[in-house]
Amino acid sequence: DDAAGLRAVEGLARREGVELTALAYATLIREASEPEEASRLLREALALRTEHAAPLVACADVAAARGDAALAGVVMEHFQESASPLVAAALVRLTAKGMLAGQDPDAAVLDLYQKHLQGSPVLAELRGPSVRIVAEAALRR
């Protein structure tokens, strides 16, 4: 089982004092058995002061796959720490799916755009579906 193998490698790394990389954390987050475990692993990854985009995108993917709004909120809470177009795109997708939206996903997408993306260097790097989601939300309003 892949998950058991990952846990064994994680345990060995921790016992030997090997610091996990951002990509290693992203892999562990994707294989987390519970949202709480994914959130814990994300907090550990963020504490490393390394690149945060991969663990945040992994956490967003897990939140979307499991329909976990609390986990999506954790990603939103730490978005500014990444300044990554990949994380911004993941947040746009989560918001459009209603994970961060409450009752009105279009209003939430536009709120995300206005509060966190507008004027940000990240905005210039957003591509494809994320831009379309924001534009379509604006057109429907």
PDB file of C-alpha atoms in Angstrom:
ATOM      1  CA  ASP A   1       0.000   0.000   0.000  1.00  0.00           C
ATOM      2  CA  ASP A   2       1.461   3.369  -1.070  1.00  0.00           C
ATOM      3  CA  ALA A   3       0.140   5.239   1.964  1.00  0.00           C
ATOM      4  CA  ALA A   4       1.739   2.742   4.357  1.00  0.00           C
ATOM      5  CA  GLY A   5       5.022   3.022   2.475  1.00  0.00           C
ATOM      6  CA  LEU A   6       4.920   6.807   2.719  1.00  0.00           C
ATOM      7  CA  ARG A   7       4.224   6.628   6.447  1.00  0.00           C
ATOM      8  CA  ALA A   8       7.187   4.281   6.893  1.00  0.00           C
ATOM      9  CA  VAL A   9       9.484   6.659   4.995  1.00  0.00           C
ATOM     10  CA  GLU A  10       8.135   9.620   6.991  1.00  0.00           C
ATOM     11  CA  GLY A  11       8.736   7.770  10.265  1.00  0.00           C
ATOM     12  CA  LEU A  12      12.279   6.839   9.258  1.00  0.00           C
ATOM     13  CA  ALA A  13      13.059  10.420   8.206  1.00  0.00           C
ATOM     14  CA  ARG A  14      11.759  11.766  11.507  1.00  0.00           C
ATOM     15  CA  ARG A  15      13.700   9.202  13.563  1.00  0.00           C
ATOM     16  CA  GLU A  16      16.899   9.991  11.676  1.00  0.00           C
ATOM     17  CA  GLY A  17      16.385  13.760  11.924  1.00  0.00           C
ATOM     18  CA  VAL A  18      16.038  14.242   8.168  1.00  0.00           C
ATOM     19  CA  GLU A  19      14.225  17.470   7.342  1.00  0.00           C
ATOM     20  CA  LEU A  20      11.412  16.900   4.867  1.00  0.00           C
ATOM     21  CA  THR A  21      11.230  19.108   1.784  1.00  0.00           C
ATOM     22  CA  ALA A  22       8.195  21.073   0.622  1.00  0.00           C
ATOM     23  CA  LEU A  23       7.545  18.452  -2.066  1.00  0.00           C
ATOM     24  CA  ALA A  24       7.795  15.636   0.481  1.00  0.00           C
ATOM     25  CA  TYR A  25       5.236  17.426   2.638  1.00  0.00           C
ATOM     26  CA  ALA A  26       2.996  17.920  -0.413  1.00  0.00           C
ATOM     27  CA  THR A  27       3.092  14.177  -1.079  1.00  0.00           C
ATOM     28  CA  LEU A  28       2.318  13.349   2.557  1.00  0.00           C
ATOM     29  CA  ILE A  29      -0.554  15.861   2.569  1.00  0.00           C
ATOM     30  CA  ARG A  30      -2.086  14.280  -0.530  1.00  0.00           C
ATOM     31  CA  GLU A  31      -1.943  10.855   1.143  1.00  0.00           C
ATOM     32  CA  ALA A  32      -3.214  12.034   4.546  1.00  0.00           C
ATOM     33  CA  SER A  33      -5.972   9.797   5.840  1.00  0.00           C
ATOM     34  CA  GLU A  34      -7.803  12.613   7.644  1.00  0.00           C
ATOM     35  CA  PRO A  35      -8.143  16.378   7.028  1.00  0.00           C
ATOM     36  CA  GLU A  36      -6.657  17.019  10.477  1.00  0.00           C
ATOM     37  CA  GLU A  37      -3.536  15.140   9.444  1.00  0.00           C
ATOM     38  CA  ALA A  38      -3.292  17.195   6.236  1.00  0.00           C
ATOM     39  CA  SER A  39      -3.669  20.389   8.274  1.00  0.00           C
ATOM     40  CA  ARG A  40      -0.967  19.276  10.742  1.00  0.00           C
ATOM     41  CA  LEU A  41       1.427  18.430   7.917  1.00  0.00           C
ATOM     42  CA  LEU A  42       0.747  21.795   6.282  1.00  0.00           C
ATOM     43  CA  ARG A  43       1.540  23.612   9.542  1.00  0.00           C
ATOM     44  CA  GLU A  44       4.820  21.684   9.774  1.00  0.00           C
ATOM     45  CA  ALA A  45       5.685  22.556   6.171  1.00  0.00           C
ATOM     46  CA  LEU A  46       4.909  26.239   6.729  1.00  0.00           C
ATOM     47  CA  ALA A  47       7.147  26.295   9.803  1.00  0.00           C
ATOM     48  CA  LEU A  48      10.145  25.300   7.670  1.00  0.00           C
ATOM     49  CA  ARG A  49      10.367  28.736   6.056  1.00  0.00           C
ATOM     50  CA  THR A  50      10.912  27.185   2.657  1.00  0.00           C
ATOM     51  CA  GLU A  51       8.805  27.230  -0.481  1.00  0.00           C
ATOM     52  CA  HIS A  52       5.152  26.955   0.553  1.00  0.00           C
ATOM     53  CA  ALA A  53       3.317  26.624  -2.765  1.00  0.00           C
ATOM     54  CA  ALA A  54       3.514  22.829  -3.139  1.00  0.00           C
ATOM     55  CA  PRO A  55       2.132  21.993   0.332  1.00  0.00           C
ATOM     56  CA  LEU A  56      -0.596  24.648   0.008  1.00  0.00           C
ATOM     57  CA  VAL A  57      -1.694  23.400  -3.422  1.00  0.00           C
ATOM     58  CA  ALA A  58      -1.686  19.820  -2.103  1.00  0.00           C
ATOM     59  CA  CYS A  59      -3.843  20.891   0.826  1.00  0.00           C
ATOM     60  CA  ALA A  60      -6.228  22.693  -1.559  1.00  0.00           C
ATOM     61  CA  ASP A  61      -6.460  19.542  -3.678  1.00  0.00           C
ATOM     62  CA  VAL A  62      -7.295  17.447  -0.606  1.00  0.00           C
ATOM     63  CA  ALA A  63      -9.905  19.994   0.514  1.00  0.00           C
ATOM     64  CA  ALA A  64     -11.542  19.931  -2.920  1.00  0.00           C
ATOM     65  CA  ALA A  65     -11.480  16.137  -3.191  1.00  0.00           C
ATOM     66  CA  ARG A  66     -12.979  15.650   0.262  1.00  0.00           C
ATOM     67  CA  GLY A  67     -15.299  18.651   0.261  1.00  0.00           C
ATOM     68  CA  ASP A  68     -13.643  19.953   3.422  1.00  0.00           C
ATOM     69  CA  ALA A  69     -14.370  23.662   3.889  1.00  0.00           C
ATOM     70  CA  ALA A  70     -12.277  23.867   7.071  1.00  0.00           C
ATOM     71  CA  LEU A  71      -9.196  22.603   5.238  1.00  0.00           C
ATOM     72  CA  ALA A  72      -9.912  25.030   2.386  1.00  0.00           C
ATOM     73  CA  GLY A  73     -10.004  27.784   5.007  1.00  0.00           C
ATOM     74  CA  VAL A  74      -6.548  26.776   6.237  1.00  0.00           C
ATOM     75  CA  VAL A  75      -5.211  27.218   2.698  1.00  0.00           C
ATOM     76  CA  MET A  76      -6.865  30.636   2.461  1.00  0.00           C
ATOM     77  CA  GLU A  77      -5.434  31.624   5.833  1.00  0.00           C
ATOM     78  CA  HIS A  78      -1.887  30.969   4.608  1.00  0.00           C
ATOM     79  CA  PHE A  79      -2.225  32.153   0.995  1.00  0.00           C
ATOM     80  CA  GLN A  80      -0.206  35.346   1.509  1.00  0.00           C
ATOM     81  CA  GLU A  81       2.762  33.297   2.740  1.00  0.00           C
ATOM     82  CA  SER A  82       3.153  31.700  -0.675  1.00  0.00           C
ATOM     83  CA  ALA A  83       2.628  34.549  -3.162  1.00  0.00           C
ATOM     84  CA  SER A  84       2.222  31.822  -5.755  1.00  0.00           C
ATOM     85  CA  PRO A  85      -0.016  31.812  -8.837  1.00  0.00           C
ATOM     86  CA  LEU A  86      -0.489  28.064  -8.300  1.00  0.00           C
ATOM     87  CA  VAL A  87      -1.948  28.651  -4.845  1.00  0.00           C
ATOM     88  CA  ALA A  88      -4.038  31.566  -6.128  1.00  0.00           C
ATOM     89  CA  ALA A  89      -5.446  29.343  -8.879  1.00  0.00           C
ATOM     90  CA  ALA A  90      -6.254  26.624  -6.340  1.00  0.00           C
ATOM     91  CA  LEU A  91      -8.073  29.167  -4.171  1.00  0.00           C
ATOM     92  CA  VAL A  92     -10.079  30.446  -7.135  1.00  0.00           C
ATOM     93  CA  ARG A  93     -11.148  26.866  -7.912  1.00  0.00           C
ATOM     94  CA  LEU A  94     -12.041  26.144  -4.272  1.00  0.00           C
ATOM     95  CA  THR A  95     -14.045  29.338  -4.045  1.00  0.00           C
ATOM     96  CA  ALA A  96     -15.895  28.668  -7.295  1.00  0.00           C
ATOM     97  CA  LYS A  97     -16.808  25.182  -6.019  1.00  0.00           C
ATOM     98  CA  GLY A  98     -18.366  26.758  -2.946  1.00  0.00           C
ATOM     99  CA  MET A  99     -15.653  25.606  -0.555  1.00  0.00           C
ATOM    100  CA  LEU A 100     -14.943  29.166   0.600  1.00  0.00           C
ATOM    101  CA  ALA A 101     -18.104  30.729  -0.713  1.00  0.00           C
ATOM    102  CA  GLY A 102     -20.991  30.399   1.627  1.00  0.00           C
ATOM    103  CA  GLN A 103     -24.213  30.812  -0.321  1.00  0.00           C
ATOM    104  CA  ASP A 104     -22.938  32.738  -3.358  1.00  0.00           C
ATOM    105  CA  PRO A 105     -19.817  31.380  -5.095  1.00  0.00           C
ATOM    106  CA  ASP A 106     -19.741  34.217  -7.658  1.00  0.00           C
ATOM    107  CA  ALA A 107     -19.714  36.865  -4.924  1.00  0.00           C
ATOM    108  CA  ALA A 108     -17.011  34.935  -3.067  1.00  0.00           C
ATOM    109  CA  VAL A 109     -14.837  34.625  -6.196  1.00  0.00           C
ATOM    110  CA  LEU A 110     -15.096  38.370  -6.783  1.00  0.00           C
ATOM    111  CA  ASP A 111     -14.386  39.058  -3.108  1.00  0.00           C
ATOM    112  CA  LEU A 112     -11.278  36.847  -3.302  1.00  0.00           C
ATOM    113  CA  TYR A 113     -10.194  38.741  -6.406  1.00  0.00           C
ATOM    114  CA  GLN A 114     -10.741  42.179  -4.855  1.00  0.00           C
ATOM    115  CA  LYS A 115      -9.229  41.444  -1.444  1.00  0.00           C
ATOM    116  CA  HIS A 116      -6.328  39.158  -2.317  1.00  0.00           C
ATOM    117  CA  LEU A 117      -5.514  39.184  -6.025  1.00  0.00           C
ATOM    118  CA  GLN A 118      -6.219  42.652  -7.396  1.00  0.00           C
ATOM    119  CA  GLY A 119      -2.989  44.629  -7.472  1.00  0.00           C
ATOM    120  CA  SER A 120      -0.954  41.569  -6.507  1.00  0.00           C
ATOM    121  CA  PRO A 121       1.981  40.416  -8.645  1.00  0.00           C
ATOM    122  CA  VAL A 122       0.360  36.966  -8.537  1.00  0.00           C
ATOM    123  CA  LEU A 123      -2.546  38.239 -10.637  1.00  0.00           C
ATOM    124  CA  ALA A 124      -0.321  38.864 -13.653  1.00  0.00           C
ATOM    125  CA  GLU A 125       0.705  35.200 -13.602  1.00  0.00           C
ATOM    126  CA  LEU A 126      -2.770  33.644 -13.367  1.00  0.00           C
ATOM    127  CA  ARG A 127      -3.698  31.739 -16.491  1.00  0.00           C
ATOM    128  CA  GLY A 128      -6.446  29.722 -18.123  1.00  0.00           C
ATOM    129  CA  PRO A 129      -9.321  28.405 -16.053  1.00  0.00           C
ATOM    130  CA  SER A 130      -8.691  30.671 -13.064  1.00  0.00           C
ATOM    131  CA  VAL A 131      -8.958  33.821 -15.152  1.00  0.00           C
ATOM    132  CA  ARG A 132     -12.059  32.440 -16.845  1.00  0.00           C
ATOM    133  CA  ILE A 133     -13.695  31.650 -13.483  1.00  0.00           C
ATOM    134  CA  VAL A 134     -13.164  35.229 -12.261  1.00  0.00           C
ATOM    135  CA  ALA A 135     -14.367  36.734 -15.554  1.00  0.00           C
ATOM    136  CA  GLU A 136     -17.475  34.552 -15.663  1.00  0.00           C
ATOM    137  CA  ALA A 137     -18.312  35.393 -12.043  1.00  0.00           C
ATOM    138  CA  ALA A 138     -18.064  39.098 -12.889  1.00  0.00           C
ATOM    139  CA  LEU A 139     -20.272  38.686 -15.958  1.00  0.00           C
ATOM    140  CA  ARG A 140     -22.965  36.874 -13.962  1.00  0.00           C
ATOM    141  CA  ARG A 141     -23.084  39.711 -11.421  1.00  0.00           C
TER     142      ARG A 141
END
